[in-house]
Amino acid sequence: MSDKCSCEQPLVPVMVEVIDIKDETPDVKSFYCRKTEGGVPFDVKPGQCAMVSQVAIGEGMFSCTWQEEQEYLQFAIKKVGLLTDELHAIEVGQKLGVRGPYGNGFPVEECQGKDMLFIAGGIGLAPLRSFIKYCFKHREDYGKITIIYGSRSYADLCFKEELFNEWPAIKDTQVYVTIDNPEEAWDGHVGFVPAYVEEINPDPAGMIAVTCGPPIMIKFVLQSLEKMGYTDDQVITTLEMRMKCGIGKCGRCNIGSEYICLDGPVFNLAQLRLLPQEW
Amino acid sequence: MKILNKNQLETILNKLAEEAEVFVPMSKGNSSGFYSWKTRNPETERLMLDALNVYLSPKNIGFPQTEKMYSIKQSGPDVEIKETFEDSDPRIIFGIRACDARAITCMDDVFLTRGYEDSFYKARRDNTTIIANACYNPGPNCFCAGMGIDPTEPNADIIIRDTGDTGYIWETKTTQGEQLSARIADLLEEKELKAPELKPFKTNVEYAGVAEKLKSMFEHPIWEELSQTCQNCGICTYVCPSCHCFDIQVKMWGDEGYRFRCWDSCMYTEYSAEAGGGNPRPTTKERFRNRFLHKLEFFTERYGYPLCTGCGRCIVACPTGINIVNIIDQVKEANVDV
């Protein structure tokens, strides 16, 4: 359970200004925001989320990318519905509402000294990227880092600069990328993420696996990891459901007695096994 | 002991209404609920202190069906928001029953604990005094005792007890209650009257052990069977004094408007429908199951007691006769080895 929040109005957003927008894929954009007078309304821990609103349209919960220097808030947002369509249409200078940070975030401290395996699909890399960036910032605190990432196509791969140039150049780091179907200009791996994980077969000894992606991918990745000998407390995932309040009161994001917005979104598999299979 | 004489009742309500909005159980048209004493229309609204449960619970007093959160004004890329609340005028709920008083305890736990305080709810709650009417003669659909509630000891600032005689015993329970009692001290009488005996319940159910049993019943075929007749109309959540789910929506007229929250219902598809097209509770079965598990298992795991207070309103309101008492009984009888 979270500590008591100091914010007096947890349901009322603070306005920030969009200072940069970057196309990541044909349907994913990164938004960089800060207060008009500079700075961020709140600091975030890796894996935490925030409610972002195009105020006159609606609000949605998005993973907030962890920044080494918390000078701006960053969200990578995929276009999937009413609000995200609107967000994809805005320009630099637009004012957005933000409130948060919400949720527990990744157990970055408990994972210290471990080898890390990150498995992501599609926009699911967005939350894991916070943890990955955190590990690289505190590189000496973590062992080997393995990143396995897949998307439908080359164009749909997010954060290509980091994926192909920055991350593979970092010490003791391996990055594996796959796409669902063959493409002419692609000479990398082709196939779905779960099968690729089994093919690479990272040794579970001393490893923590963190996964996020489409629900169907998560489901099969969890099965693969189990098959490969990973125990339930070695596997972490971050979930999402429809949310309105973000503070465990409006009801809808429960899985059993836990609220994803407040008690999650990060759970290990041992915790999830105690809950109804509704995720 | 302090006694409120029945012939002084209106005088006391008038006196209390001078300094606070007083909500009392009244009939209104062909319905009934808790309405303002001060602004009542005596032609059409009648005090119903003797009724066990009015049709609508008092939940809207602390948690309005719709409430504005902040106003919005946009001009080009600029957006300004301004809070429009907070309604924190003193208010008194007079004549609430033990079941509805427990529902307020549920709301307090949801809105004021576990990490965040809901400022909108808190502004009203801090200024609300509760005067409860103890029950001694349970109605046909009352089952609060089965849910662990003593109908003669409601959780309130002041309890009134109908002696069946000329008066109510006036029992002050909290500091907030003392302040209120002091204001009308000269209207209360000093006399010894005896509270009646609690009559037997007509609907008997025993909740003990149900939350534990439900832990292993998430995949049980019982949910398919029990939800057969549910039309997902949501009336159960609407009349329920403890259903607290809400939605947050926006209303704009051109460049101006406001954001508001309103009651929502877990019975509706949109409740958990996700932008990408997914829905973890796509059919009646999943939504029905989630509602009853929330009431009888999940809330108990989180807060230590169930989210059903035995008021019986959903039993009366359901157009297809779904009965939570029957569900509890079936859960208790269910074979969990299937």
Coordinates of C-alpha atoms in Angstrom, one line a residue:
Chain A
M1 CA 0.0 0.0 0.0
S2 CA 1.3 3.5 -0.9
D3 CA 2.4 5.9 1.7
K4 CA 0.0 8.7 2.4
C5 CA -0.1 11.2 -0.4
S6 CA 0.8 14.7 0.3
C7 CA -1.2 16.1 -2.6
E8 CA -4.3 17.9 -1.3
Q9 CA -6.3 17.4 -4.5
P10 CA -5.4 14.0 -5.9
L11 CA -8.1 14.1 -8.6
V12 CA -7.3 17.6 -9.9
P13 CA -4.6 17.8 -12.5
V14 CA -1.7 20.3 -12.8
M15 CA -1.2 22.0 -16.1
V16 CA 2.0 21.4 -18.1
E17 CA 3.2 22.5 -21.5
V18 CA 4.2 20.2 -24.3
I19 CA 7.8 21.2 -25.2
D20 CA 8.6 18.5 -27.7
I21 CA 6.9 15.7 -29.6
K22 CA 8.8 12.9 -31.2
D23 CA 7.5 10.3 -33.7
E24 CA 8.6 6.8 -32.5
T25 CA 6.5 4.7 -34.9
P26 CA 3.6 5.4 -37.2
D27 CA 1.3 5.2 -34.2
V28 CA 3.5 6.0 -31.2
K29 CA 4.6 9.4 -30.2
S30 CA 6.7 10.6 -27.3
F31 CA 5.5 13.7 -25.5
Y32 CA 7.8 15.8 -23.4
C33 CA 6.1 18.1 -20.9
R34 CA 7.1 20.5 -18.2
K35 CA 5.5 23.3 -16.2
T36 CA 5.4 26.6 -18.1
E37 CA 7.7 28.1 -15.5
G38 CA 10.0 25.1 -15.8
G39 CA 10.4 21.9 -13.8
V40 CA 8.1 19.0 -13.2
P41 CA 5.0 18.9 -11.0
F42 CA 6.2 15.6 -9.4
D43 CA 9.1 13.1 -9.6
V44 CA 8.5 9.6 -10.8
K45 CA 10.1 6.3 -10.0
P46 CA 10.6 3.7 -12.8
G47 CA 7.3 2.0 -13.6
Q48 CA 5.0 4.6 -12.1
C49 CA 2.2 6.1 -14.1
A50 CA 0.4 9.4 -14.4
M51 CA -3.0 10.5 -15.6
V52 CA -2.5 12.6 -18.7
S53 CA -5.4 14.7 -20.0
Q54 CA -6.2 16.7 -23.0
V55 CA -8.4 18.4 -20.6
A56 CA -11.4 19.1 -22.8
I57 CA -11.4 15.5 -24.1
G58 CA -10.5 13.0 -21.4
E59 CA -7.9 11.5 -19.2
G60 CA -5.9 8.3 -19.5
M61 CA -3.3 6.5 -17.4
F62 CA 0.2 6.3 -19.0
S63 CA 3.5 5.0 -17.9
C64 CA 5.8 7.9 -17.2
T65 CA 9.3 7.4 -18.5
W66 CA 11.9 7.7 -15.7
Q67 CA 14.4 10.5 -16.3
E68 CA 17.9 10.7 -14.8
E69 CA 17.4 14.4 -14.3
Q70 CA 13.8 15.0 -13.7
E71 CA 13.5 18.1 -15.8
Y72 CA 10.5 17.1 -17.8
L73 CA 7.8 14.4 -17.9
Q74 CA 7.9 12.0 -20.8
F75 CA 5.2 9.7 -22.0
A76 CA 5.3 7.4 -25.0
I77 CA 1.7 7.1 -26.2
K78 CA 0.2 4.7 -28.7
K79 CA -2.8 5.9 -30.7
V80 CA -5.6 3.5 -29.9
G81 CA -8.7 5.5 -29.0
L82 CA -10.5 8.8 -28.5
L83 CA -8.0 10.5 -26.1
T84 CA -4.9 9.2 -27.8
D85 CA -6.2 10.2 -31.3
E86 CA -6.5 13.7 -29.8
L87 CA -3.1 13.6 -28.2
H88 CA -1.5 12.6 -31.5
A89 CA -3.1 15.6 -33.1
I90 CA -1.6 18.2 -30.7
E91 CA 1.4 20.4 -31.3
V92 CA 4.2 21.7 -29.2
G93 CA 2.9 24.4 -26.9
Q94 CA -0.3 22.6 -26.0
K95 CA -1.2 22.6 -22.4
L96 CA -2.0 19.2 -20.9
G97 CA -3.2 18.2 -17.5
V98 CA -1.2 15.7 -15.5
R99 CA -1.7 14.1 -12.0
G100 CA 0.2 11.5 -10.2
P101 CA 2.6 9.8 -9.8
Y102 CA 0.5 6.7 -9.3
G103 CA 1.4 3.1 -8.5
N104 CA 4.2 1.2 -6.9
G105 CA 6.8 1.2 -9.7
F106 CA 9.4 -1.5 -10.2
P107 CA 11.3 -2.9 -7.3
V108 CA 14.6 -1.4 -8.5
E109 CA 16.3 -1.8 -5.1
E110 CA 15.3 -5.4 -4.5
C111 CA 16.7 -6.3 -8.0
Q112 CA 20.2 -4.9 -7.2
G113 CA 22.9 -7.5 -7.7
K114 CA 20.8 -9.5 -10.1
D115 CA 21.1 -10.2 -13.8
M116 CA 18.2 -8.6 -15.5
L117 CA 16.1 -9.9 -18.4
F118 CA 13.7 -7.5 -20.0
I119 CA 11.1 -8.9 -22.4
A120 CA 8.8 -6.5 -24.2
G121 CA 6.4 -6.4 -27.0
G122 CA 5.2 -3.3 -28.9
I123 CA 4.4 -0.3 -26.7
G124 CA 5.1 -2.6 -23.7
L125 CA 8.7 -1.4 -24.0
A126 CA 7.7 2.0 -22.7
P127 CA 7.3 1.1 -19.0
L128 CA 10.3 -1.3 -19.1
R129 CA 12.4 1.4 -20.7
S130 CA 12.2 3.3 -17.4
F131 CA 13.7 0.4 -15.5
I132 CA 16.3 -0.2 -18.3
K133 CA 17.4 3.4 -18.2
Y134 CA 17.6 3.2 -14.4
C135 CA 19.8 0.1 -14.6
F136 CA 22.1 1.8 -17.0
K137 CA 22.3 4.9 -14.8
H138 CA 23.2 2.6 -11.9
R139 CA 25.1 0.1 -14.0
E140 CA 27.3 -1.2 -11.3
D141 CA 24.3 -2.2 -9.1
Y142 CA 23.1 -4.8 -11.7
G143 CA 24.6 -7.8 -13.4
K144 CA 24.2 -8.7 -17.0
I145 CA 21.4 -7.1 -18.8
T146 CA 19.5 -8.9 -21.6
I147 CA 16.7 -7.1 -23.5
I148 CA 14.4 -9.1 -25.8
Y149 CA 12.0 -6.9 -27.8
G150 CA 9.6 -7.5 -30.6
S151 CA 7.0 -5.7 -32.6
R152 CA 4.7 -6.4 -35.6
S153 CA 7.1 -4.8 -38.1
Y154 CA 10.4 -2.9 -38.2
A155 CA 8.4 0.4 -38.4
D156 CA 6.5 -0.5 -35.2
L157 CA 9.7 -0.9 -33.2
C158 CA 9.8 1.9 -30.6
F159 CA 12.9 3.7 -29.4
K160 CA 15.1 2.5 -32.3
E161 CA 18.1 4.8 -31.5
E162 CA 18.4 3.3 -28.0
L163 CA 17.6 -0.2 -29.2
F164 CA 20.1 -0.5 -32.0
N165 CA 22.8 2.0 -31.0
E166 CA 22.8 3.1 -27.4
W167 CA 21.9 0.0 -25.4
P168 CA 24.0 -2.6 -27.3
A169 CA 27.1 -0.5 -26.7
I170 CA 26.7 -0.6 -23.0
K171 CA 28.9 -3.0 -21.0
D172 CA 27.5 -6.5 -20.4
T173 CA 24.3 -5.8 -22.3
Q174 CA 22.7 -7.8 -25.0
V175 CA 19.8 -6.6 -27.1
Y176 CA 17.7 -9.1 -29.1
V177 CA 15.1 -7.7 -31.5
T178 CA 12.5 -9.6 -33.5
I179 CA 9.6 -8.7 -35.8
D180 CA 6.5 -10.8 -36.4
N181 CA 6.8 -11.2 -40.2
P182 CA 9.7 -11.1 -42.7
E183 CA 10.4 -7.8 -44.4
E184 CA 12.7 -7.2 -47.3
A185 CA 15.1 -4.8 -45.5
W186 CA 15.1 -6.7 -42.2
D187 CA 17.9 -9.2 -41.7
G188 CA 17.3 -9.7 -38.0
H189 CA 15.2 -12.3 -36.3
V190 CA 11.6 -13.0 -37.3
G191 CA 9.0 -14.5 -35.1
F192 CA 7.0 -13.9 -31.9
V193 CA 8.6 -12.8 -28.7
P194 CA 7.8 -15.9 -26.5
A195 CA 9.3 -18.3 -29.0
Y196 CA 12.4 -16.0 -29.3
V197 CA 12.8 -16.0 -25.5
E198 CA 12.9 -19.8 -25.5
E199 CA 15.3 -19.8 -28.4
I200 CA 17.7 -17.4 -26.5
N201 CA 17.0 -19.4 -23.3
P202 CA 18.6 -17.1 -20.7
D203 CA 19.7 -19.0 -17.7
P204 CA 17.4 -18.4 -14.7
A205 CA 20.2 -18.5 -12.2
G206 CA 20.5 -15.2 -10.4
M207 CA 18.1 -13.6 -13.0
I208 CA 15.0 -11.4 -12.6
A209 CA 12.8 -11.3 -15.6
V210 CA 10.6 -8.3 -16.3
T211 CA 8.0 -8.4 -19.0
C212 CA 5.4 -6.1 -20.5
G213 CA 3.4 -6.2 -23.8
P214 CA 0.1 -7.1 -25.2
P215 CA -1.8 -9.4 -22.7
I216 CA -1.5 -12.4 -25.1
M217 CA 2.2 -11.9 -25.3
I218 CA 2.6 -11.6 -21.5
K219 CA 0.6 -14.8 -21.1
F220 CA 2.8 -16.8 -23.4
V221 CA 6.0 -15.3 -22.1
L222 CA 5.1 -16.3 -18.5
Q223 CA 4.5 -19.8 -19.7
S224 CA 7.8 -19.9 -21.5
L225 CA 9.7 -18.5 -18.5
E226 CA 8.1 -21.2 -16.3
K227 CA 9.1 -23.9 -18.8
M228 CA 12.6 -22.5 -18.7
G229 CA 12.8 -22.9 -14.9
Y230 CA 12.0 -19.4 -13.7
T231 CA 10.3 -19.3 -10.3
D232 CA 7.3 -17.1 -9.6
D233 CA 9.2 -14.6 -7.6
Q234 CA 11.8 -14.2 -10.4
V235 CA 9.2 -12.9 -12.8
I236 CA 7.8 -9.4 -12.7
T237 CA 5.2 -7.8 -14.9
T238 CA 3.3 -4.5 -15.1
L239 CA -0.4 -4.6 -15.8
E240 CA -2.9 -2.2 -17.0
M241 CA -6.7 -1.9 -17.0
R242 CA -9.1 0.9 -17.5
M243 CA -8.7 3.5 -14.8
K244 CA -10.5 6.7 -13.8
C245 CA -9.3 7.9 -10.5
G246 CA -5.8 6.4 -10.2
I247 CA -6.0 6.3 -6.4
G248 CA -7.9 3.1 -5.7
K249 CA -11.4 4.5 -5.2
C250 CA -13.4 4.5 -8.4
G251 CA -13.5 0.7 -8.5
R252 CA -12.8 -0.5 -12.0
C253 CA -9.2 -1.6 -12.1
N254 CA -9.4 -4.3 -9.5
I255 CA -8.0 -7.8 -9.8
G256 CA -9.5 -9.5 -6.8
S257 CA -8.9 -7.2 -3.8
E258 CA -6.0 -5.4 -5.4
Y259 CA -6.3 -2.2 -7.4
I260 CA -3.8 -2.0 -10.3
C261 CA -3.6 1.8 -10.1
L262 CA -2.7 1.8 -6.4
D263 CA -1.3 -1.6 -5.4
G264 CA 0.2 -2.2 -8.8
P265 CA 0.8 -1.8 -11.7
V266 CA 3.9 -3.9 -11.0
F267 CA 3.4 -7.4 -9.5
N268 CA 5.6 -10.4 -9.4
L269 CA 4.1 -13.7 -10.6
A270 CA 3.9 -15.1 -7.0
Q271 CA 1.6 -12.2 -6.1
L272 CA -0.5 -12.6 -9.2
R273 CA -1.0 -16.3 -8.5
L274 CA -2.9 -15.3 -5.4
L275 CA -5.3 -13.2 -7.4
P276 CA -8.2 -14.3 -9.6
Q277 CA -7.0 -15.0 -13.2
E278 CA -8.7 -11.9 -14.6
W279 CA -5.6 -10.2 -15.9
Chain B
M1 CA -31.8 9.9 30.2
K2 CA -32.6 12.5 27.4
I3 CA -35.8 12.1 25.6
L4 CA -37.0 13.6 22.4
N5 CA -40.7 14.0 22.7
K6 CA -42.5 13.1 19.4
N7 CA -44.5 16.3 19.6
Q8 CA -41.2 18.3 19.7
L9 CA -39.8 16.5 16.6
E10 CA -40.7 19.2 14.0
T11 CA -39.5 22.0 16.4
I12 CA -36.2 20.2 16.8
L13 CA -35.8 19.7 13.0
N14 CA -36.6 23.3 12.4
K15 CA -34.1 24.4 15.0
L16 CA -31.4 22.1 13.5
A17 CA -32.2 23.4 10.0
E18 CA -31.3 26.9 11.1
E19 CA -27.7 26.0 11.2
A20 CA -27.3 23.1 8.9
E21 CA -28.9 21.3 5.9
V22 CA -30.9 18.6 7.6
F23 CA -31.7 15.5 5.5
V24 CA -34.6 13.4 6.7
P25 CA -36.3 10.3 5.3
M26 CA -39.3 11.5 3.3
S27 CA -41.7 10.3 0.7
K28 CA -41.4 12.2 -2.6
G29 CA -43.8 11.4 -5.5
N30 CA -43.9 7.7 -5.8
S31 CA -40.4 7.3 -4.3
S32 CA -38.7 8.0 -1.1
G33 CA -35.3 9.1 0.1
F34 CA -33.4 11.5 2.2
Y35 CA -34.3 15.1 1.4
S36 CA -33.8 18.5 2.8
W37 CA -36.1 19.4 5.7
K38 CA -35.9 23.1 5.1
T39 CA -36.9 23.1 1.5
R40 CA -39.5 20.4 1.6
N41 CA -42.9 20.8 0.1
P42 CA -45.3 19.7 2.9
E43 CA -48.0 19.0 0.3
T44 CA -46.0 16.3 -1.4
E45 CA -43.2 15.3 1.0
R46 CA -44.0 13.5 4.2
L47 CA -41.6 12.6 6.9
M48 CA -41.0 8.8 7.1
L49 CA -39.2 8.3 10.3
D50 CA -41.0 5.1 11.0
A51 CA -40.2 3.5 7.6
L52 CA -37.3 1.1 8.0
N53 CA -35.6 1.9 4.7
V54 CA -36.6 4.6 2.3
Y55 CA -36.2 3.5 -1.4
L56 CA -33.1 5.6 -2.0
S57 CA -30.2 5.5 0.4
P58 CA -28.6 8.6 1.7
K59 CA -25.4 7.9 -0.2
N60 CA -25.8 11.0 -2.4
I61 CA -25.4 13.2 0.6
G62 CA -21.7 12.4 1.0
F63 CA -21.2 11.1 -2.5
P64 CA -23.4 13.1 -5.0
Q65 CA -24.7 11.3 -8.0
T66 CA -23.0 13.9 -10.1
E67 CA -20.5 16.5 -8.9
K68 CA -18.5 19.1 -10.7
M69 CA -14.7 18.9 -9.9
Y70 CA -13.3 21.8 -11.8
S71 CA -14.2 24.1 -14.6
I72 CA -12.2 24.3 -17.9
K73 CA -11.5 27.2 -20.2
Q74 CA -9.4 26.8 -23.2
S75 CA -8.1 29.2 -25.8
G76 CA -6.0 27.7 -28.5
P77 CA -3.3 25.6 -26.8
D78 CA -3.9 27.3 -23.5
V79 CA -6.0 25.6 -20.9
E80 CA -7.1 26.9 -17.6
I81 CA -8.7 24.9 -14.9
K82 CA -10.4 26.1 -11.7
E83 CA -11.8 24.1 -8.9
T84 CA -15.6 24.6 -8.6
F85 CA -16.3 22.9 -5.4
E86 CA -16.2 22.5 -2.3
D87 CA -19.6 22.1 -0.8
S88 CA -18.7 21.9 2.9
D89 CA -21.7 23.5 4.5
P90 CA -22.7 21.8 7.8
R91 CA -25.2 19.0 7.2
I92 CA -27.1 16.6 9.4
I93 CA -28.5 13.2 8.4
F94 CA -31.4 12.6 10.6
G95 CA -33.1 9.2 11.0
I96 CA -30.6 7.0 9.1
R97 CA -30.7 3.3 9.9
A98 CA -27.9 1.0 11.0
C99 CA -27.4 -0.5 7.5
D100 CA -27.0 2.9 5.9
A101 CA -24.8 4.1 8.7
R102 CA -22.5 1.1 8.1
A103 CA -22.5 2.1 4.4
I104 CA -21.1 5.5 5.4
T105 CA -18.4 3.7 7.3
C106 CA -17.6 1.8 4.0
M107 CA -17.5 5.1 2.1
D108 CA -15.2 6.6 4.8
D109 CA -12.8 3.7 4.4
V110 CA -12.8 3.9 0.6
F111 CA -12.6 7.6 0.3
L112 CA -10.5 8.6 3.3
T113 CA -8.0 5.7 3.8
R114 CA -5.5 3.5 2.0
G115 CA -3.1 6.2 0.8
Y116 CA -5.2 9.0 -0.5
E117 CA -8.0 11.2 0.9
D118 CA -10.6 12.2 -1.6
S119 CA -10.8 15.9 -1.0
F120 CA -14.3 16.3 -2.5
Y121 CA -15.8 13.6 -0.2
K122 CA -13.8 14.8 2.9
A123 CA -15.0 18.4 2.6
R124 CA -18.6 17.2 3.1
R125 CA -17.9 14.3 5.5
D126 CA -16.0 16.5 8.0
N127 CA -19.1 18.6 8.3
T128 CA -21.7 15.9 8.5
T129 CA -23.3 14.8 11.7
I130 CA -25.2 11.6 11.8
I131 CA -28.3 11.0 13.9
A132 CA -29.4 7.3 13.5
N133 CA -32.6 5.7 14.3
A134 CA -32.1 2.3 16.0
C135 CA -34.2 -0.6 14.5
Y136 CA -36.1 -3.0 16.7
N137 CA -38.5 -4.6 14.1
P138 CA -36.6 -5.8 11.0
G139 CA -38.5 -5.7 7.7
P140 CA -39.1 -8.6 5.3
N141 CA -35.9 -7.9 3.3
C142 CA -33.7 -6.7 6.2
F143 CA -30.6 -8.9 7.0
C144 CA -28.1 -6.5 8.5
A145 CA -27.5 -8.8 11.5
G146 CA -26.4 -11.6 9.1
M147 CA -23.8 -9.2 7.7
G148 CA -22.5 -8.5 11.2
I149 CA -24.4 -5.3 12.0
D150 CA -26.3 -4.7 15.2
P151 CA -29.4 -2.8 14.1
T152 CA -29.9 -1.4 17.6
E153 CA -26.4 0.1 17.7
P154 CA -25.9 2.1 14.5
N155 CA -22.5 3.8 14.0
A156 CA -23.5 7.4 14.5
D157 CA -22.9 10.6 16.4
I158 CA -26.3 10.4 18.1
I159 CA -28.7 7.4 18.3
I160 CA -32.4 7.9 18.7
R161 CA -34.5 4.9 19.9
D162 CA -38.2 4.8 19.4
T163 CA -39.7 3.6 22.6
G164 CA -43.1 3.2 21.0
D165 CA -44.3 5.6 23.6
T166 CA -44.4 9.3 23.3
G167 CA -40.7 9.8 22.7
Y168 CA -37.3 8.7 21.4
I169 CA -34.4 8.0 23.7
W170 CA -31.7 10.5 22.6
E171 CA -28.3 9.0 23.1
T172 CA -25.2 11.0 22.3
K173 CA -22.2 9.0 21.2
T174 CA -19.5 11.3 20.0
T175 CA -18.0 14.8 20.6
Q176 CA -19.6 15.9 17.3
G177 CA -22.9 14.6 18.7
E178 CA -22.4 16.4 22.0
Q179 CA -22.1 19.7 20.2
L180 CA -25.3 19.1 18.3
S181 CA -27.2 17.9 21.5
A182 CA -26.1 21.0 23.3
R183 CA -27.7 23.2 20.7
I184 CA -31.1 21.7 21.3
A185 CA -30.7 20.8 25.0
D186 CA -33.6 22.8 26.1
L187 CA -35.9 20.9 23.7
L188 CA -35.0 17.5 25.2
E189 CA -36.7 16.2 28.3
E190 CA -35.2 14.3 31.2
K191 CA -37.2 11.1 31.7
E192 CA -36.7 7.3 32.0
L193 CA -38.1 5.3 29.1
K194 CA -37.2 1.8 28.0
A195 CA -36.0 0.8 24.5
P196 CA -38.0 -2.1 23.0
E197 CA -36.7 -5.6 22.5
L198 CA -35.3 -6.4 19.1
K199 CA -37.8 -8.7 17.2
P200 CA -36.6 -11.7 15.2
F201 CA -35.3 -11.2 11.7
K202 CA -37.6 -12.5 8.9
T203 CA -34.7 -12.9 6.5
N204 CA -31.9 -14.9 8.0
V205 CA -28.4 -15.3 6.5
E206 CA -25.0 -16.0 8.0
Y207 CA -22.1 -14.2 6.3
A208 CA -19.4 -15.7 8.5
G209 CA -17.1 -17.9 6.4
V210 CA -18.4 -16.7 3.0
A211 CA -15.3 -14.5 2.1
E212 CA -13.0 -17.4 2.8
K213 CA -15.0 -19.9 0.8
L214 CA -15.3 -17.5 -2.2
K215 CA -11.5 -17.4 -2.5
S216 CA -11.7 -20.8 -4.2
M217 CA -14.8 -20.1 -6.2
F218 CA -13.7 -17.6 -8.9
E219 CA -14.0 -20.2 -11.6
H220 CA -17.0 -22.0 -10.1
P221 CA -20.0 -22.7 -12.5
I222 CA -22.2 -21.0 -10.0
W223 CA -21.6 -17.6 -11.6
E224 CA -22.8 -18.7 -15.0
E225 CA -26.0 -20.0 -13.3
L226 CA -26.7 -17.1 -10.9
S227 CA -26.1 -14.5 -13.6
Q228 CA -28.5 -16.0 -16.1
T229 CA -31.3 -13.6 -15.4
C230 CA -29.2 -10.4 -14.9
Q231 CA -30.0 -7.7 -17.4
N232 CA -27.0 -5.5 -16.5
C233 CA -29.4 -2.7 -15.8
G234 CA -27.4 -1.4 -12.8
I235 CA -30.3 -0.7 -10.5
C236 CA -28.7 -2.7 -7.8
T237 CA -25.6 -0.5 -7.8
Y238 CA -27.8 2.6 -8.0
V239 CA -29.9 1.9 -4.9
C240 CA -27.0 0.3 -3.0
P241 CA -25.9 2.5 -0.1
S242 CA -22.3 1.3 -0.3
C243 CA -21.6 0.9 -4.1
H244 CA -19.0 3.6 -4.5
C245 CA -17.7 3.2 -8.1
F246 CA -17.5 6.4 -10.1
D247 CA -16.7 7.6 -13.5
I248 CA -15.0 10.9 -14.4
Q249 CA -16.2 12.7 -17.5
V250 CA -16.0 16.0 -19.2
K251 CA -18.7 18.3 -20.5
M252 CA -17.8 21.1 -22.9
W253 CA -19.7 23.9 -24.6
G254 CA -17.2 25.2 -27.2
D255 CA -14.2 26.3 -25.2
E256 CA -15.7 26.2 -21.8
G257 CA -17.0 23.4 -19.6
Y258 CA -16.2 21.3 -16.6
R259 CA -15.0 18.0 -15.5
F260 CA -17.4 16.0 -13.2
R261 CA -17.6 12.7 -11.6
C262 CA -20.7 10.6 -11.4
W263 CA -21.8 7.3 -10.1
D264 CA -20.8 4.4 -12.3
S265 CA -21.9 0.8 -12.3
C266 CA -19.8 -2.4 -12.7
M267 CA -22.8 -3.8 -14.4
Y268 CA -22.1 -1.8 -17.6
T269 CA -19.8 -2.9 -20.4
E270 CA -18.1 0.5 -20.6
Y271 CA -17.0 0.2 -17.0
S272 CA -14.0 -1.8 -17.8
A273 CA -13.8 -1.5 -21.6
E274 CA -10.3 -0.5 -22.7
A275 CA -9.3 1.9 -25.4
G276 CA -7.6 -0.8 -27.4
G277 CA -10.8 -2.8 -27.6
G278 CA -10.1 -5.2 -24.8
N279 CA -12.4 -5.8 -21.9
P280 CA -11.4 -8.0 -18.9
R281 CA -15.1 -8.4 -18.1
P282 CA -16.8 -8.8 -21.5
T283 CA -20.0 -10.6 -20.5
T284 CA -22.7 -10.5 -17.8
K285 CA -21.1 -13.4 -16.1
E286 CA -17.8 -11.6 -15.4
R287 CA -19.5 -8.4 -14.4
F288 CA -21.9 -10.2 -12.1
R289 CA -19.2 -12.2 -10.5
N290 CA -17.0 -9.1 -9.9
R291 CA -19.9 -7.3 -8.3
F292 CA -20.7 -10.1 -5.8
L293 CA -17.1 -11.0 -5.2
H294 CA -16.4 -7.3 -4.5
K295 CA -19.3 -7.1 -2.0
L296 CA -18.6 -10.4 -0.3
E297 CA -14.9 -11.2 -0.7
F298 CA -12.6 -8.5 -2.1
F299 CA -13.8 -5.7 0.1
T300 CA -13.6 -7.9 3.2
E301 CA -10.0 -8.8 2.2
R302 CA -9.1 -5.2 1.9
Y303 CA -11.1 -3.5 4.7
G304 CA -12.0 -6.4 7.1
Y305 CA -15.8 -6.4 6.6
P306 CA -18.2 -6.9 3.6
L307 CA -19.5 -4.2 1.3
C308 CA -23.1 -5.4 1.8
T309 CA -24.9 -3.9 4.8
G310 CA -28.1 -6.0 4.6
C311 CA -30.4 -3.1 3.7
G312 CA -32.3 -5.2 1.2
R313 CA -32.8 -2.5 -1.4
C314 CA -31.3 -4.4 -4.3
I315 CA -33.6 -7.3 -3.5
V316 CA -36.6 -5.0 -3.9
A317 CA -35.3 -3.2 -6.9
C318 CA -34.0 -6.0 -9.1
P319 CA -36.4 -6.5 -12.0
T320 CA -35.5 -10.2 -12.3
G321 CA -35.5 -11.2 -8.7
I322 CA -31.8 -11.6 -8.1
N323 CA -31.4 -11.8 -4.4
I324 CA -28.0 -11.4 -2.6
V325 CA -29.3 -13.5 0.3
N326 CA -30.0 -16.3 -2.0
I327 CA -26.5 -15.9 -3.5
I328 CA -24.9 -16.1 -0.1
D329 CA -26.9 -19.2 0.6
Q330 CA -25.9 -20.8 -2.7
V331 CA -22.3 -20.0 -2.1
K332 CA -22.4 -21.6 1.3
E333 CA -24.0 -24.7 -0.2
A334 CA -21.8 -24.9 -3.3
N335 CA -19.6 -27.8 -3.8
V336 CA -16.1 -26.4 -4.4
D337 CA -14.6 -29.6 -5.7
V338 CA -16.2 -29.2 -9.1

